[in-house]
PDB file of N, CA and C in Angstrom:
ATOM      1  N   MET A  10     -16.239 -31.213  17.303  1.00  0.00           N
ATOM      2  CA  MET A  10     -15.346 -30.195  16.781  1.00  0.00           C
ATOM      3  C   MET A  10     -15.248 -30.393  15.266  1.00  0.00           C
ATOM      4  N   ASP A  11     -15.384 -29.321  14.538  1.00  0.00           N
ATOM      5  CA  ASP A  11     -15.285 -29.406  13.087  1.00  0.00           C
ATOM      6  C   ASP A  11     -13.815 -29.335  12.661  1.00  0.00           C
ATOM      7  N   VAL A  12     -13.577 -29.418  11.370  1.00  0.00           N
ATOM      8  CA  VAL A  12     -12.212 -29.449  10.835  1.00  0.00           C
ATOM      9  C   VAL A  12     -11.486 -28.135  11.113  1.00  0.00           C
ATOM     10  N   LEU A  13     -12.165 -27.022  10.932  1.00  0.00           N
ATOM     11  CA  LEU A  13     -11.532 -25.726  11.169  1.00  0.00           C
ATOM     12  C   LEU A  13     -11.187 -25.545  12.653  1.00  0.00           C
ATOM     13  N   GLY A  14     -12.051 -25.975  13.523  1.00  0.00           N
ATOM     14  CA  GLY A  14     -11.761 -25.905  14.955  1.00  0.00           C
ATOM     15  C   GLY A  14     -10.583 -26.785  15.339  1.00  0.00           C
ATOM     16  N   GLY A  15     -10.505 -27.974  14.732  1.00  0.00           N
ATOM     17  CA  GLY A  15      -9.370 -28.864  14.983  1.00  0.00           C
ATOM     18  C   GLY A  15      -8.071 -28.286  14.473  1.00  0.00           C
ATOM     19  N   LEU A  16      -8.128 -27.620  13.316  1.00  0.00           N
ATOM     20  CA  LEU A  16      -6.934 -26.986  12.768  1.00  0.00           C
ATOM     21  C   LEU A  16      -6.444 -25.862  13.683  1.00  0.00           C
ATOM     22  N   TRP A  17      -7.365 -25.028  14.167  1.00  0.00           N
ATOM     23  CA  TRP A  17      -6.982 -23.947  15.073  1.00  0.00           C
ATOM     24  C   TRP A  17      -6.408 -24.503  16.376  1.00  0.00           C
ATOM     25  N   HIS A  18      -6.985 -25.579  16.861  1.00  0.00           N
ATOM     26  CA  HIS A  18      -6.501 -26.207  18.078  1.00  0.00           C
ATOM     27  C   HIS A  18      -5.067 -26.705  17.891  1.00  0.00           C
ATOM     28  N   LEU A  19      -4.798 -27.340  16.771  1.00  0.00           N
ATOM     29  CA  LEU A  19      -3.463 -27.842  16.465  1.00  0.00           C
ATOM     30  C   LEU A  19      -2.463 -26.703  16.279  1.00  0.00           C
ATOM     31  N   LEU A  20      -2.854 -25.660  15.569  1.00  0.00           N
ATOM     32  CA  LEU A  20      -1.970 -24.516  15.371  1.00  0.00           C
ATOM     33  C   LEU A  20      -1.649 -23.812  16.694  1.00  0.00           C
ATOM     34  N   ASN A  21      -2.629 -23.695  17.567  1.00  0.00           N
ATOM     35  CA  ASN A  21      -2.384 -23.071  18.868  1.00  0.00           C
ATOM     36  C   ASN A  21      -1.522 -23.944  19.772  1.00  0.00           C
ATOM     37  N   PHE A  22      -1.545 -25.259  19.575  1.00  0.00           N
ATOM     38  CA  PHE A  22      -0.678 -26.132  20.350  1.00  0.00           C
ATOM     39  C   PHE A  22       0.783 -25.926  19.945  1.00  0.00           C
ATOM     40  N   TYR A  23       1.055 -25.758  18.645  1.00  0.00           N
ATOM     41  CA  TYR A  23       2.423 -25.600  18.157  1.00  0.00           C
ATOM     42  C   TYR A  23       2.902 -24.150  18.125  1.00  0.00           C
ATOM     43  N   ALA A  24       2.049 -23.188  18.361  1.00  0.00           N
ATOM     44  CA  ALA A  24       2.443 -21.778  18.305  1.00  0.00           C
ATOM     45  C   ALA A  24       3.529 -21.412  19.319  1.00  0.00           C
ATOM     46  N   PRO A  25       3.473 -21.861  20.576  1.00  0.00           N
ATOM     47  CA  PRO A  25       4.573 -21.518  21.493  1.00  0.00           C
ATOM     48  C   PRO A  25       5.920 -22.066  21.034  1.00  0.00           C
ATOM     49  N   ALA A  26       5.941 -23.269  20.489  1.00  0.00           N
ATOM     50  CA  ALA A  26       7.193 -23.852  20.004  1.00  0.00           C
ATOM     51  C   ALA A  26       7.740 -23.050  18.819  1.00  0.00           C
ATOM     52  N   ALA A  27       6.877 -22.674  17.910  1.00  0.00           N
ATOM     53  CA  ALA A  27       7.315 -21.893  16.749  1.00  0.00           C
ATOM     54  C   ALA A  27       7.782 -20.505  17.166  1.00  0.00           C
ATOM     55  N   GLY A  28       7.069 -19.892  18.104  1.00  0.00           N
ATOM     56  CA  GLY A  28       7.445 -18.548  18.560  1.00  0.00           C
ATOM     57  C   GLY A  28       8.751 -18.534  19.333  1.00  0.00           C
ATOM     58  N   VAL A  29       8.918 -19.476  20.240  1.00  0.00           N
ATOM     59  CA  VAL A  29      10.160 -19.550  21.010  1.00  0.00           C
ATOM     60  C   VAL A  29      11.326 -19.864  20.080  1.00  0.00           C
ATOM     61  N   GLY A  30      11.120 -20.776  19.143  1.00  0.00           N
ATOM     62  CA  GLY A  30      12.174 -21.118  18.193  1.00  0.00           C
ATOM     63  C   GLY A  30      12.574 -19.952  17.313  1.00  0.00           C
ATOM     64  N   LEU A  31      11.610 -19.202  16.829  1.00  0.00           N
ATOM     65  CA  LEU A  31      11.906 -18.046  15.986  1.00  0.00           C
ATOM     66  C   LEU A  31      12.637 -16.971  16.775  1.00  0.00           C
ATOM     67  N   PHE A  32      12.141 -16.646  17.961  1.00  0.00           N
ATOM     68  CA  PHE A  32      12.773 -15.622  18.792  1.00  0.00           C
ATOM     69  C   PHE A  32      14.200 -16.017  19.151  1.00  0.00           C
ATOM     70  N   ALA A  33      14.406 -17.272  19.534  1.00  0.00           N
ATOM     71  CA  ALA A  33      15.736 -17.723  19.928  1.00  0.00           C
ATOM     72  C   ALA A  33      16.699 -17.744  18.742  1.00  0.00           C
ATOM     73  N   ALA A  34      16.229 -18.181  17.582  1.00  0.00           N
ATOM     74  CA  ALA A  34      17.090 -18.232  16.401  1.00  0.00           C
ATOM     75  C   ALA A  34      17.512 -16.830  15.964  1.00  0.00           C
ATOM     76  N   LEU A  35      16.574 -15.904  15.936  1.00  0.00           N
ATOM     77  CA  LEU A  35      16.920 -14.533  15.546  1.00  0.00           C
ATOM     78  C   LEU A  35      17.832 -13.865  16.560  1.00  0.00           C
ATOM     79  N   LEU A  36      17.596 -14.118  17.836  1.00  0.00           N
ATOM     80  CA  LEU A  36      18.458 -13.552  18.869  1.00  0.00           C
ATOM     81  C   LEU A  36      19.864 -14.156  18.799  1.00  0.00           C
ATOM     82  N   ALA A  37      19.959 -15.448  18.536  1.00  0.00           N
ATOM     83  CA  ALA A  37      21.273 -16.084  18.396  1.00  0.00           C
ATOM     84  C   ALA A  37      22.013 -15.510  17.190  1.00  0.00           C
ATOM     85  N   LYS A  38      21.312 -15.315  16.077  1.00  0.00           N
ATOM     86  CA  LYS A  38      21.944 -14.714  14.898  1.00  0.00           C
ATOM     87  C   LYS A  38      22.408 -13.293  15.175  1.00  0.00           C
ATOM     88  N   LEU A  39      21.655 -12.565  15.971  1.00  0.00           N
ATOM     89  CA  LEU A  39      22.030 -11.194  16.305  1.00  0.00           C
ATOM     90  C   LEU A  39      23.244 -11.153  17.233  1.00  0.00           C
ATOM     91  N   LEU A  40      23.253 -12.002  18.251  1.00  0.00           N
ATOM     92  CA  LEU A  40      24.342 -11.976  19.237  1.00  0.00           C
ATOM     93  C   LEU A  40      25.629 -12.607  18.722  1.00  0.00           C
ATOM     94  N   TRP A  41      25.535 -13.683  17.953  1.00  0.00           N
ATOM     95  CA  TRP A  41      26.711 -14.387  17.451  1.00  0.00           C
ATOM     96  C   TRP A  41      26.737 -14.343  15.930  1.00  0.00           C
ATOM     97  N   HIS A  42      26.674 -13.114  15.384  1.00  0.00           N
ATOM     98  CA  HIS A  42      26.579 -12.938  13.940  1.00  0.00           C
ATOM     99  C   HIS A  42      27.793 -13.519  13.217  1.00  0.00           C
ATOM    100  N   ALA A  43      28.975 -13.227  13.682  1.00  0.00           N
ATOM    101  CA  ALA A  43      30.188 -13.699  13.001  1.00  0.00           C
ATOM    102  C   ALA A  43      30.313 -15.221  13.082  1.00  0.00           C
ATOM    103  N   GLU A  44      30.017 -15.775  14.242  1.00  0.00           N
ATOM    104  CA  GLU A  44      30.155 -17.219  14.424  1.00  0.00           C
ATOM    105  C   GLU A  44      29.096 -18.010  13.664  1.00  0.00           C
ATOM    106  N   LEU A  45      27.918 -17.433  13.501  1.00  0.00           N
ATOM    107  CA  LEU A  45      26.807 -18.123  12.832  1.00  0.00           C
ATOM    108  C   LEU A  45      26.611 -17.657  11.399  1.00  0.00           C
ATOM    109  N   LYS A  46      27.641 -17.084  10.803  1.00  0.00           N
ATOM    110  CA  LYS A  46      27.526 -16.569   9.441  1.00  0.00           C
ATOM    111  C   LYS A  46      27.138 -17.665   8.455  1.00  0.00           C
ATOM    112  N   GLY A  47      27.646 -18.877   8.645  1.00  0.00           N
ATOM    113  CA  GLY A  47      27.367 -19.967   7.721  1.00  0.00           C
ATOM    114  C   GLY A  47      26.044 -20.665   7.949  1.00  0.00           C
ATOM    115  N   SER A  48      25.345 -20.331   9.008  1.00  0.00           N
ATOM    116  CA  SER A  48      24.061 -20.973   9.311  1.00  0.00           C
ATOM    117  C   SER A  48      22.917 -20.004   9.029  1.00  0.00           C
ATOM    118  N   PRO A  49      22.062 -20.312   8.064  1.00  0.00           N
ATOM    119  CA  PRO A  49      20.930 -19.414   7.797  1.00  0.00           C
ATOM    120  C   PRO A  49      19.928 -19.421   8.955  1.00  0.00           C
ATOM    121  N   TRP A  50      19.238 -18.306   9.134  1.00  0.00           N
ATOM    122  CA  TRP A  50      18.328 -18.168  10.272  1.00  0.00           C
ATOM    123  C   TRP A  50      17.191 -19.175  10.206  1.00  0.00           C
ATOM    124  N   TRP A  51      16.724 -19.491   9.005  1.00  0.00           N
ATOM    125  CA  TRP A  51      15.605 -20.433   8.883  1.00  0.00           C
ATOM    126  C   TRP A  51      16.016 -21.845   9.293  1.00  0.00           C
ATOM    127  N   ARG A  52      17.301 -22.202   9.098  1.00  0.00           N
ATOM    128  CA  ARG A  52      17.774 -23.518   9.536  1.00  0.00           C
ATOM    129  C   ARG A  52      17.826 -23.579  11.060  1.00  0.00           C
ATOM    130  N   LEU A  53      18.317 -22.512  11.676  1.00  0.00           N
ATOM    131  CA  LEU A  53      18.333 -22.444  13.135  1.00  0.00           C
ATOM    132  C   LEU A  53      16.918 -22.474  13.691  1.00  0.00           C
ATOM    133  N   TRP A  54      16.007 -21.769  13.029  1.00  0.00           N
ATOM    134  CA  TRP A  54      14.619 -21.744  13.465  1.00  0.00           C
ATOM    135  C   TRP A  54      13.985 -23.122  13.355  1.00  0.00           C
ATOM    136  N   ALA A  55      14.279 -23.828  12.274  1.00  0.00           N
ATOM    137  CA  ALA A  55      13.720 -25.172  12.098  1.00  0.00           C
ATOM    138  C   ALA A  55      14.207 -26.117  13.196  1.00  0.00           C
ATOM    139  N   TRP A  56      15.493 -26.076  13.504  1.00  0.00           N
ATOM    140  CA  TRP A  56      16.023 -26.924  14.573  1.00  0.00           C
ATOM    141  C   TRP A  56      15.407 -26.563  15.916  1.00  0.00           C
ATOM    142  N   ALA A  57      15.375 -25.276  16.226  1.00  0.00           N
ATOM    143  CA  ALA A  57      14.870 -24.838  17.528  1.00  0.00           C
ATOM    144  C   ALA A  57      13.375 -25.118  17.674  1.00  0.00           C
ATOM    145  N   SER A  58      12.602 -24.813  16.655  1.00  0.00           N
ATOM    146  CA  SER A  58      11.156 -25.047  16.721  1.00  0.00           C
ATOM    147  C   SER A  58      10.822 -26.531  16.724  1.00  0.00           C
ATOM    148  N   GLY A  59      11.563 -27.299  15.962  1.00  0.00           N
ATOM    149  CA  GLY A  59      11.324 -28.739  15.931  1.00  0.00           C
ATOM    150  C   GLY A  59      11.584 -29.398  17.277  1.00  0.00           C
ATOM    151  N   SER A  60      12.680 -29.023  17.912  1.00  0.00           N
ATOM    152  CA  SER A  60      12.974 -29.612  19.217  1.00  0.00           C
ATOM    153  C   SER A  60      11.981 -29.136  20.273  1.00  0.00           C
ATOM    154  N   ALA A  61      11.574 -27.877  20.204  1.00  0.00           N
ATOM    155  CA  ALA A  61      10.576 -27.373  21.155  1.00  0.00           C
ATOM    156  C   ALA A  61       9.223 -28.059  20.935  1.00  0.00           C
ATOM    157  N   ALA A  62       8.869 -28.324  19.685  1.00  0.00           N
ATOM    158  CA  ALA A  62       7.618 -29.024  19.400  1.00  0.00           C
ATOM    159  C   ALA A  62       7.656 -30.461  19.922  1.00  0.00           C
ATOM    160  N   LEU A  63       8.802 -31.114  19.799  1.00  0.00           N
ATOM    161  CA  LEU A  63       8.930 -32.463  20.352  1.00  0.00           C
ATOM    162  C   LEU A  63       8.781 -32.456  21.868  1.00  0.00           C
ATOM    163  N   MET A  64       9.306 -31.438  22.531  1.00  0.00           N
ATOM    164  CA  MET A  64       9.139 -31.330  23.981  1.00  0.00           C
ATOM    165  C   MET A  64       7.685 -31.043  24.347  1.00  0.00           C
ATOM    166  N   ALA A  65       6.989 -30.268  23.528  1.00  0.00           N
ATOM    167  CA  ALA A  65       5.565 -30.007  23.787  1.00  0.00           C
ATOM    168  C   ALA A  65       4.762 -31.306  23.677  1.00  0.00           C
ATOM    169  N   ILE A  66       5.078 -32.112  22.678  1.00  0.00           N
ATOM    170  CA  ILE A  66       4.405 -33.408  22.545  1.00  0.00           C
ATOM    171  C   ILE A  66       4.775 -34.314  23.717  1.00  0.00           C
ATOM    172  N   GLY A  67       6.054 -34.323  24.086  1.00  0.00           N
ATOM    173  CA  GLY A  67       6.492 -35.129  25.229  1.00  0.00           C
ATOM    174  C   GLY A  67       5.813 -34.715  26.519  1.00  0.00           C
ATOM    175  N   GLY A  68       5.661 -33.417  26.736  1.00  0.00           N
ATOM    176  CA  GLY A  68       4.973 -32.923  27.920  1.00  0.00           C
ATOM    177  C   GLY A  68       3.507 -33.299  27.926  1.00  0.00           C
ATOM    178  N   LEU A  69       2.881 -33.264  26.757  1.00  0.00           N
ATOM    179  CA  LEU A  69       1.479 -33.665  26.657  1.00  0.00           C
ATOM    180  C   LEU A  69       1.314 -35.147  26.982  1.00  0.00           C
ATOM    181  N   VAL A  70       2.236 -35.966  26.492  1.00  0.00           N
ATOM    182  CA  VAL A  70       2.169 -37.404  26.759  1.00  0.00           C
ATOM    183  C   VAL A  70       2.465 -37.685  28.228  1.00  0.00           C
ATOM    184  N   TYR A  71       3.502 -37.045  28.772  1.00  0.00           N
ATOM    185  CA  TYR A  71       3.921 -37.333  30.143  1.00  0.00           C
ATOM    186  C   TYR A  71       2.914 -36.828  31.182  1.00  0.00           C
ATOM    187  N   PHE A  72       2.486 -35.575  31.033  1.00  0.00           N
ATOM    188  CA  PHE A  72       1.592 -34.984  32.020  1.00  0.00           C
ATOM    189  C   PHE A  72       0.112 -35.220  31.723  1.00  0.00           C
ATOM    190  N   GLY A  73      -0.207 -35.555  30.498  1.00  0.00           N
ATOM    191  CA  GLY A  73      -1.594 -35.809  30.135  1.00  0.00           C
ATOM    192  C   GLY A  73      -2.380 -34.563  29.779  1.00  0.00           C
ATOM    193  N   ARG A  74      -1.725 -33.420  29.800  1.00  0.00           N
ATOM    194  CA  ARG A  74      -2.392 -32.177  29.398  1.00  0.00           C
ATOM    195  C   ARG A  74      -1.357 -31.163  28.951  1.00  0.00           C
ATOM    196  N   ASP A  75      -1.842 -30.141  28.313  1.00  0.00           N
ATOM    197  CA  ASP A  75      -0.987 -29.095  27.757  1.00  0.00           C
ATOM    198  C   ASP A  75      -0.852 -27.954  28.759  1.00  0.00           C
ATOM    199  N   GLY A  76       0.235 -27.203  28.660  1.00  0.00           N
ATOM    200  CA  GLY A  76       0.364 -25.961  29.406  1.00  0.00           C
ATOM    201  C   GLY A  76       1.048 -26.054  30.749  1.00  0.00           C
ATOM    202  N   LYS A  77       1.759 -27.122  31.045  1.00  0.00           N
ATOM    203  CA  LYS A  77       2.487 -27.219  32.311  1.00  0.00           C
ATOM    204  C   LYS A  77       3.782 -26.408  32.196  1.00  0.00           C
ATOM    205  N   MET A  78       4.173 -25.760  33.287  1.00  0.00           N
ATOM    206  CA  MET A  78       5.396 -24.956  33.286  1.00  0.00           C
ATOM    207  C   MET A  78       6.634 -25.821  33.062  1.00  0.00           C
ATOM    208  N   ALA A  79       6.615 -27.056  33.543  1.00  0.00           N
ATOM    209  CA  ALA A  79       7.744 -27.960  33.311  1.00  0.00           C
ATOM    210  C   ALA A  79       7.914 -28.240  31.812  1.00  0.00           C
ATOM    211  N   THR A  80       6.805 -28.327  31.098  1.00  0.00           N
ATOM    212  CA  THR A  80       6.884 -28.536  29.656  1.00  0.00           C
ATOM    213  C   THR A  80       7.497 -27.326  28.977  1.00  0.00           C
ATOM    214  N   TYR A  81       7.110 -26.127  29.388  1.00  0.00           N
ATOM    215  CA  TYR A  81       7.680 -24.917  28.792  1.00  0.00           C
ATOM    216  C   TYR A  81       9.162 -24.786  29.119  1.00  0.00           C
ATOM    217  N   ALA A  82       9.566 -25.174  30.320  1.00  0.00           N
ATOM    218  CA  ALA A  82      10.985 -25.147  30.675  1.00  0.00           C
ATOM    219  C   ALA A  82      11.765 -26.143  29.822  1.00  0.00           C
ATOM    220  N   ALA A  83      11.197 -27.317  29.592  1.00  0.00           N
ATOM    221  CA  ALA A  83      11.848 -28.308  28.732  1.00  0.00           C
ATOM    222  C   ALA A  83      11.924 -27.815  27.288  1.00  0.00           C
ATOM    223  N   MET A  84      10.911 -27.073  26.847  1.00  0.00           N
ATOM    224  CA  MET A  84      10.937 -26.512  25.495  1.00  0.00           C
ATOM    225  C   MET A  84      12.076 -25.514  25.340  1.00  0.00           C
ATOM    226  N   VAL A  85      12.270 -24.659  26.326  1.00  0.00           N
ATOM    227  CA  VAL A  85      13.347 -23.663  26.266  1.00  0.00           C
ATOM    228  C   VAL A  85      14.711 -24.350  26.300  1.00  0.00           C
ATOM    229  N   ALA A  86      14.863 -25.359  27.158  1.00  0.00           N
ATOM    230  CA  ALA A  86      16.132 -26.080  27.239  1.00  0.00           C
ATOM    231  C   ALA A  86      16.434 -26.818  25.930  1.00  0.00           C
ATOM    232  N   ALA A  87      15.437 -27.466  25.359  1.00  0.00           N
ATOM    233  CA  ALA A  87      15.635 -28.168  24.092  1.00  0.00           C
ATOM    234  C   ALA A  87      15.953 -27.196  22.966  1.00  0.00           C
ATOM    235  N   CYS A  88      15.336 -26.048  23.002  1.00  0.00           N
ATOM    236  CA  CYS A  88      15.595 -25.012  22.006  1.00  0.00           C
ATOM    237  C   CYS A  88      17.050 -24.540  22.093  1.00  0.00           C
ATOM    238  N   ALA A  89      17.544 -24.318  23.303  1.00  0.00           N
ATOM    239  CA  ALA A  89      18.919 -23.858  23.491  1.00  0.00           C
ATOM    240  C   ALA A  89      19.922 -24.919  23.047  1.00  0.00           C
ATOM    241  N   VAL A  90      19.671 -26.160  23.407  1.00  0.00           N
ATOM    242  CA  VAL A  90      20.590 -27.241  23.025  1.00  0.00           C
ATOM    243  C   VAL A  90      20.601 -27.432  21.512  1.00  0.00           C
ATOM    244  N   SER A  91      19.442 -27.380  20.890  1.00  0.00           N
ATOM    245  CA  SER A  91      19.400 -27.576  19.444  1.00  0.00           C
ATOM    246  C   SER A  91      20.039 -26.406  18.699  1.00  0.00           C
ATOM    247  N   LEU A  92      19.911 -25.188  19.221  1.00  0.00           N
ATOM    248  CA  LEU A  92      20.593 -24.052  18.603  1.00  0.00           C
ATOM    249  C   LEU A  92      22.104 -24.196  18.719  1.00  0.00           C
ATOM    250  N   TRP A  93      22.567 -24.658  19.870  1.00  0.00           N
ATOM    251  CA  TRP A  93      23.999 -24.880  20.014  1.00  0.00           C
ATOM    252  C   TRP A  93      24.459 -25.952  19.028  1.00  0.00           C
ATOM    253  N   TRP A  94      23.702 -27.044  18.926  1.00  0.00           N
ATOM    254  CA  TRP A  94      24.082 -28.133  18.041  1.00  0.00           C
ATOM    255  C   TRP A  94      24.092 -27.678  16.580  1.00  0.00           C
ATOM    256  N   ALA A  95      23.077 -26.950  16.168  1.00  0.00           N
ATOM    257  CA  ALA A  95      22.969 -26.520  14.771  1.00  0.00           C
ATOM    258  C   ALA A  95      23.997 -25.448  14.436  1.00  0.00           C
ATOM    259  N   GLY A  96      24.332 -24.592  15.394  1.00  0.00           N
ATOM    260  CA  GLY A  96      25.234 -23.485  15.107  1.00  0.00           C
ATOM    261  C   GLY A  96      26.677 -23.720  15.466  1.00  0.00           C
ATOM    262  N   PHE A  97      26.922 -24.434  16.559  1.00  0.00           N
ATOM    263  CA  PHE A  97      28.286 -24.575  17.056  1.00  0.00           C
ATOM    264  C   PHE A  97      28.711 -26.021  17.275  1.00  0.00           C
ATOM    265  N   GLY A  98      27.845 -26.957  17.029  1.00  0.00           N
ATOM    266  CA  GLY A  98      28.114 -28.359  17.348  1.00  0.00           C
ATOM    267  C   GLY A  98      29.211 -28.981  16.513  1.00  0.00           C
ATOM    268  N   PRO A  99      29.427 -30.259  16.717  1.00  0.00           N
ATOM    269  CA  PRO A  99      30.477 -30.980  15.990  1.00  0.00           C
ATOM    270  C   PRO A  99      30.270 -30.886  14.470  1.00  0.00           C
ATOM    271  N   GLY A 100      31.330 -30.677  13.758  1.00  0.00           N
ATOM    272  CA  GLY A 100      31.269 -30.606  12.307  1.00  0.00           C
ATOM    273  C   GLY A 100      30.928 -29.245  11.758  1.00  0.00           C
ATOM    274  N   ARG A 101      30.754 -28.234  12.590  1.00  0.00           N
ATOM    275  CA  ARG A 101      30.381 -26.895  12.118  1.00  0.00           C
ATOM    276  C   ARG A 101      31.587 -26.006  11.890  1.00  0.00           C
ATOM    277  N   ARG A 102      32.761 -26.394  12.302  1.00  0.00           N
ATOM    278  CA  ARG A 102      33.927 -25.509  12.153  1.00  0.00           C
ATOM    279  C   ARG A 102      34.827 -25.974  11.047  1.00  0.00           C
TER     280      ARG A 102
END
């Protein structure tokens, strides 16, 4: 595999985490606009995508391969918890 192929492989591995994080952060900002006024969308996206990416790496290590449904479920759960922590957690009020 050449460098460009490796880069595409890496980007495609992290794309679900980035997409889920972006969608969840924007939806949270839309639904809880008043409560999340002090939290910029990019900060919520960074927290959500980062936690989802960590779950993707954890799923790869635990299962030995990418693309298991349990890994995607863990990514969604981690995304939700990190959005709550970043937007409503301790020290935010």
